[in-house]
């Protein structure tokens, strides 16, 4: 999945480096939603532990994490479907912890849509408007406008159960947006769609968010989706926020081994920080750009596969034996054995299996992370593929 | 292909035979007896007799009693089914078991038990008196007959409504609340429309046996409230007037068919037990 993102985002793989770091910065906005010190348990099992998070107005925030990490529960706390055991939820500074869902200025696009089967497309979208004293003409105008935004003109009289997954998805979005909520909550909205449709809908959703100028809080376990759509990504695991940042921050400067592992592929190595900007790993001491650690502090070193260059033996200190080479289209995926630790290298250069090669890593491609409880969990090169598939299957069931 | 359809016909044969023997044939007999007199000659006399005030009263009374019983059953069963459907899965099983339990007992025994409970010196009045409340006279009134119907047929109302409500997706209720519905609005705008098919099934399954019931009225109504079922029974068992009895059955069938047709107009055709 990550690979697809590569081809979409970077043209010229080795030239990529970190140019996206200069991308747009969030405008300074008011805190719209704030979660303070939230703790939540289900039958004695902690789901969220002392969670603190704020969401700015007009921001696209993604809660990202594996199945069971608490992201859906966080969303449901904002929607009003759950109340925290401890802590409070604020909306524009006002405490709304105990406010029922129907009094909150947020709307939700549910996993699997939850469209009303007894109503047609038009009536599903008009549902919220019919509760107020909105005139029939006004309802018709707004439903029509919404259906136009989600590209479903002419579907008014259709039975929602006869629509395709993508169409049901659009109805759900239109229904949630028709009342112009301040915030739209989306719970794995694209989970049930096939890859192509998911890609189209990602672009579509982002467009809708920008056009309507509302805040989106988006839950997903798909890291590629999170990176490509969000202003801010909140990476969660085990009911705890691991890192909050822009997609670029999360990818380029992961805070710990979990984030590095979950977001894309990575080589996570044990290292020792000898001094500022000087780190030892794989038996060699290299120059890096990070600092602020204690002298000789043990650290985790993350090196992204696409940041490693294969160079002739002898020109750089780190070297290893090519184990396998897999052609991936845009690049080769080369597994290199360096003193027993297998590195993943993604490069357009070819190296034959069995040959000894040097691995060049530039100082700014070496990312230093503090040791955490996630250290040493990921041997060899690490990828979240297997776990992703598993959590994908679970996510279609009832999470939390 | 040919052998397959041949096999299919052989497989279906017992069922077709069954249907002819026990469904089609009795119907034809009912039709035959309805339009003949004792000598076997064609006659519309039986049906004309039913226009008599005596029989019209019986038909109207049967329908009125059945209607009242059905409405009360619905009012009792809906909240009950709703509460059960929202309980934990384990509790749901227990509650449904309790609802079904009386149906394991013989119909006559149940009716006799109700007599014992409702009698002037029965169980109900004993309890009322011990609480310092004066006795109530219920036995041999129309209320007792309707109570008997409700008691006997309530499970048939609870079951289909419970079935549709328990299948109701909780996320639809959340979606409704999310879109601004108060709990009451969620009930009227989402829960009620989506449980309509269960209500239609329940109403049909209570009204049809209620309108044709017999014995309940004889035992609980003190033979004061003659119903169609009792009249039909009497024509066959005591008066030996098969022709009049058959004519009554025919009219009853027509009444039931019409009421089912009306009910089905309100069904969305999904989840209901009546097709």
Coordinates of N, CA and C in Angstrom, one line a residue, chain A residues 90-310:
Chain A
X90 N -14.5 19.2 25.1 CA -14.9 20.6 24.9 C -15.2 20.9 23.5
X91 N -16.2 21.8 23.2 CA -16.4 22.3 21.9 C -16.4 23.8 22.0
X92 N -15.5 24.4 21.3 CA -15.4 25.9 21.4 C -15.3 26.3 22.8
X93 N -14.5 25.6 23.6 CA -14.3 25.9 25.0 C -15.4 25.6 26.0
X94 N -16.5 25.1 25.4 CA -17.6 24.7 26.3 C -17.6 23.2 26.5
X95 N -17.9 22.8 27.8 CA -17.8 21.4 28.1 C -19.1 20.7 27.5
X96 N -18.9 19.7 26.7 CA -20.0 19.0 26.1 C -20.0 17.5 26.5
X97 N -19.2 17.2 27.5 CA -19.0 15.7 27.9 C -20.3 15.0 28.0
X98 N -21.3 15.6 28.6 CA -22.6 14.8 28.8 C -23.7 15.2 27.8
X99 N -23.3 16.0 26.8 CA -24.4 16.3 25.8 C -24.7 15.1 24.9
X100 N -26.0 14.8 24.8 CA -26.3 13.7 23.9 C -26.0 14.0 22.4
X101 N -25.8 13.0 21.6 CA -25.4 13.2 20.2 C -26.3 14.2 19.4
X102 N -27.6 14.2 19.7 CA -28.5 15.0 18.9 C -28.4 16.5 19.2
X103 N -27.7 16.8 20.3 CA -27.5 18.2 20.6 C -26.1 18.7 20.2
X104 N -25.3 17.8 19.6 CA -23.9 18.3 19.3 C -23.9 18.7 17.8
X105 N -23.1 19.8 17.6 CA -23.0 20.3 16.2 C -22.0 19.5 15.3
X106 N -22.0 18.2 15.5 CA -21.2 17.3 14.7 C -22.0 16.3 14.0
X107 N -21.6 15.8 12.9 CA -22.3 14.7 12.2 C -21.3 13.6 11.9
X108 N -21.8 12.4 11.7 CA -21.0 11.3 11.6 C -21.3 10.5 10.3
X109 N -20.2 10.1 9.6 CA -20.3 9.1 8.5 C -19.9 7.8 9.1
X110 N -20.9 6.9 9.2 CA -20.6 5.7 10.0 C -19.9 4.6 9.1
X111 N -19.2 3.8 9.8 CA -18.6 2.6 9.1 C -19.8 1.9 8.5
X112 N -19.7 1.4 7.3 CA -20.8 0.8 6.6 C -22.1 1.6 6.5
X113 N -21.9 2.9 6.7 CA -22.9 4.0 6.3 C -24.1 4.1 7.1
X114 N -24.7 3.0 7.6 CA -26.0 3.1 8.4 C -27.0 4.0 7.8
X115 N -27.3 3.7 6.5 CA -28.4 4.5 5.8 C -29.7 3.9 6.3
X116 N -30.7 4.7 6.3 CA -32.0 4.2 6.7 C -32.7 3.4 5.5
X117 N -32.9 2.1 5.7 CA -33.3 1.3 4.6 C -34.8 1.6 4.2
X118 N -35.6 2.2 5.1 CA -37.0 2.5 4.8 C -37.1 3.8 4.0
X119 N -36.0 4.5 3.8 CA -36.1 5.8 3.1 C -35.3 5.7 1.8
X120 N -35.7 6.4 0.8 CA -34.9 6.5 -0.4 C -33.8 7.5 -0.3
X121 N -33.0 7.6 -1.3 CA -31.8 8.5 -1.3 C -32.2 9.9 -0.8
X122 N -33.3 10.4 -1.5 CA -33.7 11.8 -1.1 C -34.0 12.0 0.3
X123 N -34.8 11.0 0.8 CA -35.3 11.1 2.2 C -34.2 10.9 3.2
X124 N -33.2 10.0 2.8 CA -32.1 9.8 3.7 C -31.3 11.1 3.9
X125 N -31.1 11.8 2.8 CA -30.4 13.1 2.8 C -31.2 14.2 3.6
X126 N -32.5 14.1 3.3 CA -33.4 15.1 3.9 C -33.7 14.9 5.4
X127 N -33.2 13.7 5.9 CA -33.6 13.3 7.3 C -33.5 14.4 8.3
X128 N -32.3 15.0 8.4 CA -32.0 16.0 9.4 C -32.8 17.2 9.2
X129 N -33.0 17.6 7.9 CA -33.8 18.8 7.6 C -35.2 18.7 8.0
X130 N -35.8 17.5 8.0 CA -37.2 17.3 8.3 C -37.5 17.4 9.8
X131 N -36.4 17.4 10.6 CA -36.6 17.5 12.0 C -36.9 19.0 12.4
X132 N -36.3 19.9 11.6 CA -36.5 21.3 11.9 C -37.7 21.8 11.2
X133 N -38.0 23.1 11.2 CA -39.1 23.7 10.5 C -38.6 24.2 9.2
X134 N -37.9 23.3 8.4 CA -37.4 23.8 7.1 C -38.5 23.6 6.1
X135 N -38.8 24.6 5.3 CA -39.8 24.5 4.2 C -39.4 23.5 3.2
X136 N -40.5 22.8 2.6 CA -40.3 21.8 1.6 C -39.4 22.2 0.5
X137 N -39.6 23.5 0.1 CA -38.8 24.0 -1.1 C -37.3 24.1 -0.7
X138 N -37.1 24.6 0.5 CA -35.7 24.7 1.0 C -35.1 23.3 1.1
X139 N -35.8 22.4 1.6 CA -35.3 21.0 1.8 C -34.9 20.5 0.4
X140 N -35.8 20.6 -0.6 CA -35.5 20.2 -1.9 C -34.3 20.8 -2.5
X141 N -34.1 22.1 -2.2 CA -32.9 22.8 -2.8 C -31.6 22.3 -2.2
X142 N -31.7 22.1 -0.8 CA -30.5 21.7 -0.2 C -30.1 20.3 -0.4
X143 N -31.1 19.4 -0.5 CA -30.8 18.0 -0.9 C -30.2 17.9 -2.3
X144 N -30.8 18.7 -3.2 CA -30.3 18.7 -4.5 C -28.8 19.2 -4.6
X145 N -28.6 20.2 -3.8 CA -27.2 20.8 -3.7 C -26.2 19.7 -3.2
X146 N -26.6 19.0 -2.1 CA -25.8 18.0 -1.5 C -25.5 16.9 -2.5
X147 N -26.6 16.4 -3.1 CA -26.4 15.3 -4.1 C -25.5 15.7 -5.2
X148 N -25.5 17.0 -5.6 CA -24.6 17.5 -6.6 C -23.2 17.4 -6.1
X149 N -23.0 17.8 -4.9 CA -21.6 17.8 -4.3 C -21.0 16.4 -4.3
X150 N -21.9 15.4 -4.0 CA -21.4 14.0 -3.9 C -21.6 13.3 -5.2
X151 N -22.0 14.0 -6.3 CA -22.1 13.4 -7.6 C -23.2 12.3 -7.7
X152 N -24.3 12.6 -7.1 CA -25.4 11.6 -7.1 C -26.7 12.2 -7.6
X153 N -26.6 13.2 -8.5 CA -27.8 13.8 -9.1 C -28.5 12.7 -9.9
X154 N -29.8 12.8 -9.7 CA -30.7 11.8 -10.4 C -30.9 10.5 -9.7
X155 N -30.3 10.4 -8.5 CA -30.5 9.2 -7.7 C -31.6 9.4 -6.6
X156 N -32.3 10.5 -6.6 CA -33.2 10.9 -5.5 C -34.1 9.7 -5.1
X157 N -34.8 9.1 -6.1 CA -35.8 8.1 -5.8 C -35.3 6.7 -5.6
X158 N -34.0 6.5 -5.7 CA -33.4 5.2 -5.6 C -33.5 4.6 -4.2
X159 N -33.7 3.3 -4.2 CA -33.6 2.6 -2.9 C -32.2 2.5 -2.4
X160 N -31.9 2.9 -1.2 CA -30.5 2.9 -0.8 C -29.9 1.6 -0.7
X161 N -30.7 0.5 -0.5 CA -30.1 -0.8 -0.4 C -29.7 -1.4 -1.8
X162 N -30.2 -0.7 -2.8 CA -29.8 -1.2 -4.2 C -28.6 -0.5 -4.7
X163 N -28.1 0.4 -3.9 CA -26.9 1.2 -4.4 C -25.6 0.4 -4.2
X164 N -24.6 0.8 -5.0 CA -23.3 0.1 -4.8 C -22.7 0.7 -3.5
X165 N -21.6 0.1 -3.0 CA -20.9 0.6 -1.8 C -20.5 2.0 -1.9
X166 N -19.9 2.4 -3.1 CA -19.4 3.8 -3.3 C -20.6 4.8 -3.3
X167 N -21.7 4.3 -3.8 CA -22.9 5.2 -3.9 C -23.5 5.4 -2.5
X168 N -23.6 4.3 -1.8 CA -24.1 4.4 -0.4 C -23.2 5.3 0.4
X169 N -21.9 5.2 0.2 CA -20.9 6.0 0.9 C -21.2 7.5 0.6
X170 N -21.5 7.8 -0.6 CA -21.8 9.2 -1.0 C -23.1 9.7 -0.3
X171 N -24.1 8.8 -0.3 CA -25.3 9.2 0.3 C -25.1 9.5 1.8
X172 N -24.3 8.7 2.5 CA -24.0 8.9 3.9 C -23.3 10.2 4.1
X173 N -22.4 10.6 3.2 CA -21.7 11.8 3.3 C -22.7 13.0 3.1
X174 N -23.5 12.9 2.1 CA -24.5 13.9 1.8 C -25.4 14.1 3.0
X175 N -25.9 13.0 3.6 CA -26.8 13.0 4.7 C -26.2 13.7 5.9
X176 N -24.9 13.4 6.1 CA -24.2 14.0 7.3 C -23.9 15.5 7.1
X177 N -23.7 15.9 5.8 CA -23.3 17.3 5.5 C -24.4 18.2 5.3
X178 N -25.7 17.7 5.1 CA -26.8 18.6 4.7 C -27.1 19.6 5.7
X179 N -26.9 19.3 6.9 CA -27.2 20.3 8.0 C -26.1 21.2 8.3
X180 N -25.1 21.2 7.5 CA -23.9 22.0 7.6 C -23.3 22.0 9.0
X181 N -22.8 20.8 9.4 CA -22.2 20.7 10.7 C -20.9 21.4 10.8
X182 N -20.4 21.8 12.0 CA -19.1 22.4 12.1 C -18.0 21.3 11.9
X183 N -18.4 20.1 12.3 CA -17.4 19.0 12.2 C -18.0 17.8 11.6
X184 N -17.3 17.1 10.7 CA -17.8 15.8 10.2 C -16.8 14.8 10.8
X185 N -17.4 13.8 11.4 CA -16.6 12.6 11.9 C -16.8 11.5 10.9
X186 N -15.7 10.9 10.5 CA -15.7 9.8 9.5 C -15.0 8.6 10.1
X187 N -15.8 7.5 10.2 CA -15.3 6.3 10.9 C -14.9 5.3 9.8
X188 N -13.7 5.2 9.4 CA -13.2 4.2 8.4 C -14.2 4.3 7.2
X189 N -14.5 5.4 6.6 CA -15.6 5.5 5.6 C -15.3 4.8 4.3
X190 N -14.0 4.6 4.1 CA -13.6 3.9 2.8 C -13.3 2.5 2.9
X191 N -13.4 2.0 4.2 CA -12.9 0.6 4.5 C -13.5 -0.5 3.6
X192 N -14.8 -0.3 3.2 CA -15.5 -1.3 2.5 C -15.3 -1.2 0.9
X193 N -14.6 -0.2 0.5 CA -14.5 0.0 -0.9 C -13.3 -0.6 -1.5
X194 N -13.3 -0.9 -2.8 CA -12.1 -1.4 -3.4 C -11.1 -0.3 -3.7
X195 N -9.9 -0.7 -4.0 CA -8.7 0.2 -4.0 C -9.0 1.4 -4.9
X196 N -9.4 1.1 -6.1 CA -9.6 2.2 -7.1 C -10.6 3.2 -6.6
X197 N -11.7 2.7 -6.1 CA -12.8 3.6 -5.7 C -12.3 4.4 -4.4
X198 N -11.5 3.7 -3.6 CA -11.0 4.3 -2.4 C -10.2 5.5 -2.7
X199 N -9.3 5.3 -3.8 CA -8.4 6.4 -4.2 C -9.3 7.6 -4.7
X200 N -10.3 7.3 -5.5 CA -11.1 8.4 -6.0 C -11.8 9.1 -4.9
X201 N -12.3 8.3 -3.9 CA -13.1 8.9 -2.8 C -12.2 9.8 -1.9
X202 N -10.9 9.4 -1.8 CA -10.0 10.1 -1.0 C -9.9 11.6 -1.5
X203 N -9.7 11.6 -2.8 CA -9.6 12.9 -3.5 C -10.9 13.7 -3.3
X204 N -12.0 13.0 -3.5 CA -13.3 13.6 -3.5 C -13.5 14.2 -2.1
X205 N -13.2 13.4 -1.0 CA -13.5 13.8 0.3 C -12.7 15.1 0.7
X206 N -11.4 15.0 0.2 CA -10.5 16.2 0.5 C -11.1 17.4 -0.2
X207 N -11.6 17.3 -1.4 CA -12.2 18.4 -2.1 C -13.4 18.9 -1.4
X208 N -14.2 18.0 -0.9 CA -15.5 18.4 -0.2 C -15.1 19.2 1.0
X209 N -14.1 18.7 1.7 CA -13.7 19.3 3.0 C -13.2 20.7 2.7
X210 N -12.4 20.9 1.7 CA -11.9 22.2 1.4 C -13.0 23.2 0.9
X211 N -13.9 22.6 0.0 CA -14.9 23.4 -0.5 C -15.9 23.9 0.5
X212 N -16.3 23.0 1.5 CA -17.3 23.4 2.5 C -16.6 24.0 3.7
X213 N -15.3 23.9 3.8 CA -14.6 24.6 4.9 C -15.0 24.1 6.2
X214 N -15.2 22.8 6.4 CA -15.5 22.3 7.7 C -14.4 21.4 8.2
X215 N -14.4 21.1 9.5 CA -13.4 20.3 10.1 C -13.8 18.8 9.9
X216 N -12.8 18.0 9.5 CA -13.0 16.6 9.3 C -12.2 15.9 10.4
X217 N -12.8 15.0 11.1 CA -12.0 14.1 11.9 C -12.2 12.7 11.4
X218 N -11.1 12.1 10.9 CA -11.2 10.9 10.1 C -10.4 9.8 10.8
X219 N -11.1 8.6 10.9 CA -10.5 7.5 11.5 C -10.1 6.4 10.5
X220 N -8.9 6.0 10.5 CA -8.5 4.9 9.6 C -7.3 4.1 10.1
X221 N -7.2 2.9 9.6 CA -6.0 2.1 9.9 C -5.0 2.1 8.7
X222 N -5.4 2.9 7.7 CA -4.6 2.8 6.5 C -3.7 4.0 6.4
X223 N -2.4 3.8 6.7 CA -1.4 4.9 6.8 C -1.3 5.7 5.5
X224 N -1.5 5.1 4.4 CA -1.4 5.8 3.1 C -2.5 6.8 3.0
X225 N -3.7 6.4 3.4 CA -4.9 7.2 3.4 C -4.6 8.4 4.3
X226 N -4.1 8.2 5.5 CA -3.9 9.2 6.5 C -2.9 10.2 5.9
X227 N -1.8 9.7 5.3 CA -0.7 10.7 4.9 C -1.2 11.5 3.7
X228 N -2.0 10.9 2.8 CA -2.4 11.7 1.6 C -3.5 12.7 1.8
X229 N -4.3 12.5 2.9 CA -5.5 13.4 3.0 C -5.4 14.4 4.1
X230 N -4.5 14.2 5.1 CA -4.7 14.9 6.4 C -3.8 16.2 6.4
X231 N -4.3 17.1 7.2 CA -3.4 18.3 7.7 C -2.6 17.8 8.9
X232 N -3.3 17.1 9.8 CA -2.7 16.6 11.0 C -3.0 15.1 11.1
X233 N -2.0 14.3 11.5 CA -2.2 12.9 11.7 C -1.9 12.6 13.2
X234 N -2.8 11.9 13.8 CA -2.7 11.5 15.2 C -2.5 10.0 15.2
X235 N -1.2 9.5 15.5 CA -1.0 8.1 15.5 C -1.2 7.6 16.9
X236 N -2.1 6.5 17.0 CA -2.4 6.0 18.3 C -2.1 4.5 18.3
X237 N -1.8 4.0 19.5 CA -1.7 2.6 19.8 C -2.0 2.3 21.2
X238 N -2.8 1.3 21.4 CA -3.1 0.9 22.8 C -3.7 2.0 23.7
X239 N -4.5 2.8 23.1 CA -5.2 3.8 23.8 C -4.4 5.0 24.2
X240 N -3.2 5.1 23.6 CA -2.3 6.2 23.9 C -1.8 6.9 22.6
X241 N -1.8 8.2 22.5 CA -1.3 8.9 21.3 C 0.2 8.8 21.3
X242 N 0.7 8.3 20.2 CA 2.1 8.1 20.0 C 2.8 9.3 19.4
X243 N 2.1 10.0 18.5 CA 2.6 11.1 17.9 C 1.5 11.9 17.2
X244 N 1.6 13.3 17.3 CA 0.7 14.1 16.5 C 1.6 15.0 15.6
X245 N 1.2 15.1 14.4 CA 2.0 16.0 13.5 C 1.5 16.0 12.1
X246 N 2.1 16.8 11.3 CA 1.8 16.8 9.8 C 2.2 15.5 9.3
X247 N 1.6 15.1 8.1 CA 2.0 13.8 7.5 C 3.5 13.8 7.3
X248 N 4.1 14.9 6.9 CA 5.6 14.9 6.7 C 6.3 14.7 8.0
X249 N 5.9 15.3 9.0 CA 6.5 15.1 10.3 C 6.5 13.6 10.7
X250 N 5.3 13.1 10.6 CA 5.1 11.7 11.0 C 5.9 10.7 10.3
X251 N 6.0 11.0 9.0 CA 6.8 10.1 8.1 C 8.3 10.3 8.3
X252 N 8.7 11.6 8.3 CA 10.2 11.9 8.3 C 10.8 11.9 9.7
X253 N 10.0 12.2 10.7 CA 10.5 12.3 12.1 C 9.7 11.5 13.0
X254 N 9.6 10.2 12.8 CA 8.8 9.4 13.8 C 9.3 9.5 15.2
X255 N 8.4 9.5 16.1 CA 8.8 9.8 17.5 C 9.3 8.5 18.2
X256 N 8.8 7.3 17.8 CA 9.3 6.1 18.3 C 9.2 5.0 17.3
X257 N 9.7 3.8 17.7 CA 9.7 2.7 16.8 C 8.4 2.3 16.3
X258 N 7.3 2.4 17.1 CA 6.0 2.1 16.7 C 5.5 2.9 15.5
X259 N 5.7 4.2 15.6 CA 5.3 5.1 14.5 C 6.1 4.8 13.3
X260 N 7.4 4.7 13.5 CA 8.3 4.4 12.3 C 7.8 3.1 11.6
X261 N 7.5 2.1 12.4 CA 7.0 0.8 11.9 C 5.7 0.9 11.2
X262 N 4.8 1.7 11.9 CA 3.4 1.7 11.4 C 3.3 2.5 10.1
X263 N 4.0 3.6 10.1 CA 4.0 4.5 8.9 C 5.0 4.0 7.9
X264 N 4.7 3.3 6.9 CA 5.6 2.9 5.9 C 6.6 1.8 6.4
X265 N 7.6 1.6 5.5 CA 8.6 0.6 5.9 C 9.8 1.2 6.5
X266 N 10.5 0.5 7.3 CA 11.7 1.2 7.9 C 12.7 0.1 8.4
X267 N 13.9 0.5 8.5 CA 14.9 -0.3 9.1 C 15.2 0.4 10.5
X268 N 14.8 -0.4 11.5 CA 15.0 0.2 12.9 C 16.1 -0.5 13.5
X269 N 17.2 0.2 13.9 CA 18.4 -0.4 14.4 C 18.7 0.2 15.8
X270 N 19.4 -0.6 16.6 CA 19.9 -0.2 17.9 C 21.1 0.8 17.6
X271 N 21.1 1.9 18.4 CA 22.2 2.8 18.2 C 22.6 3.4 19.5
X272 N 23.8 4.0 19.5 CA 24.3 4.7 20.7 C 24.6 6.1 20.2
X273 N 24.1 7.1 21.0 CA 24.3 8.5 20.6 C 25.6 8.9 21.4
X274 N 26.7 9.0 20.7 CA 28.0 9.4 21.4 C 28.0 10.8 21.7
X275 N 27.5 11.7 20.9 CA 27.5 13.1 21.1 C 26.4 13.7 20.2
X276 N 26.1 15.0 20.3 CA 25.2 15.6 19.4 C 25.7 15.3 18.0
X277 N 24.8 14.9 17.1 CA 25.1 14.7 15.7 C 26.1 13.6 15.4
X278 N 26.3 12.7 16.4 CA 27.2 11.6 16.2 C 26.6 10.3 16.8
X279 N 26.3 9.3 15.9 CA 25.6 8.1 16.3 C 26.3 6.9 15.8
X280 N 26.3 5.9 16.7 CA 26.9 4.6 16.3 C 25.9 3.6 16.1
X281 N 25.9 2.9 15.0 CA 25.0 1.7 14.7 C 25.7 0.8 13.7
X282 N 25.3 -0.4 13.7 CA 25.8 -1.4 12.8 C 27.4 -1.4 12.9
X283 N 27.9 -1.1 14.0 CA 29.4 -1.1 14.2 C 30.2 0.0 13.7
X284 N 29.4 1.1 13.2 CA 30.1 2.3 12.7 C 29.6 3.5 13.3
X285 N 30.4 4.5 13.4 CA 29.9 5.8 13.9 C 29.7 6.7 12.8
X286 N 28.5 7.3 12.6 CA 28.2 8.1 11.5 C 27.7 9.5 12.0
X287 N 27.8 10.4 11.1 CA 27.3 11.8 11.4 C 25.8 11.8 11.1
X288 N 25.1 12.5 12.0 CA 23.6 12.7 11.7 C 23.3 14.1 12.1
X289 N 22.0 14.4 12.1 CA 21.6 15.8 12.3 C 20.9 16.0 13.6
X290 N 20.6 14.9 14.4 CA 19.8 15.1 15.6 C 20.8 15.3 16.8
X291 N 20.2 15.9 17.8 CA 21.0 16.1 19.0 C 20.1 16.1 20.2
X292 N 20.6 16.5 21.4 CA 19.8 16.7 22.6 C 19.7 15.4 23.4
X293 N 20.6 14.4 23.1 CA 20.5 13.2 23.9 C 21.7 13.2 24.9
X294 N 21.6 12.4 25.9 CA 22.7 12.3 26.8 C 23.9 11.6 26.1
X295 N 25.1 11.7 26.7 CA 26.3 11.1 26.1 C 26.1 9.6 26.2
X296 N 26.3 8.9 25.1 CA 26.3 7.5 25.0 C 24.9 6.9 25.4
X297 N 23.8 7.7 25.1 CA 22.5 7.2 25.4 C 22.1 6.2 24.3
X298 N 21.5 5.0 24.7 CA 21.0 4.1 23.7 C 19.8 4.7 23.0
X299 N 19.7 4.5 21.7 CA 18.6 5.1 20.9 C 18.2 4.1 19.9
X300 N 17.0 4.4 19.3 CA 16.6 3.6 18.1 C 16.9 4.5 16.9
X301 N 17.5 3.9 15.9 CA 17.8 4.6 14.6 C 16.9 4.1 13.5
X302 N 16.2 5.0 12.9 CA 15.3 4.7 11.8 C 15.9 5.1 10.5
X303 N 16.0 4.2 9.5 CA 16.4 4.6 8.2 C 15.4 4.1 7.2
X304 N 14.8 5.0 6.4 CA 13.8 4.5 5.4 C 14.4 3.8 4.3
X305 N 13.8 2.8 3.8 CA 14.4 2.0 2.7 C 14.8 2.8 1.5
X306 N 14.0 3.9 1.2 CA 14.2 4.7 0.0 C 15.4 5.7 0.2
X307 N 15.8 5.8 1.4 CA 16.9 6.7 1.7 C 18.3 6.1 1.6
X308 N 18.3 4.8 1.4 CA 19.6 4.1 1.4 C 20.0 4.0 -0.1
X309 N 21.3 4.3 -0.4 CA 21.8 4.2 -1.7 C 22.8 3.0 -1.7
X310 N 22.7 2.2 -2.8 CA 23.7 1.1 -3.0 C 24.9 1.7 -3.7

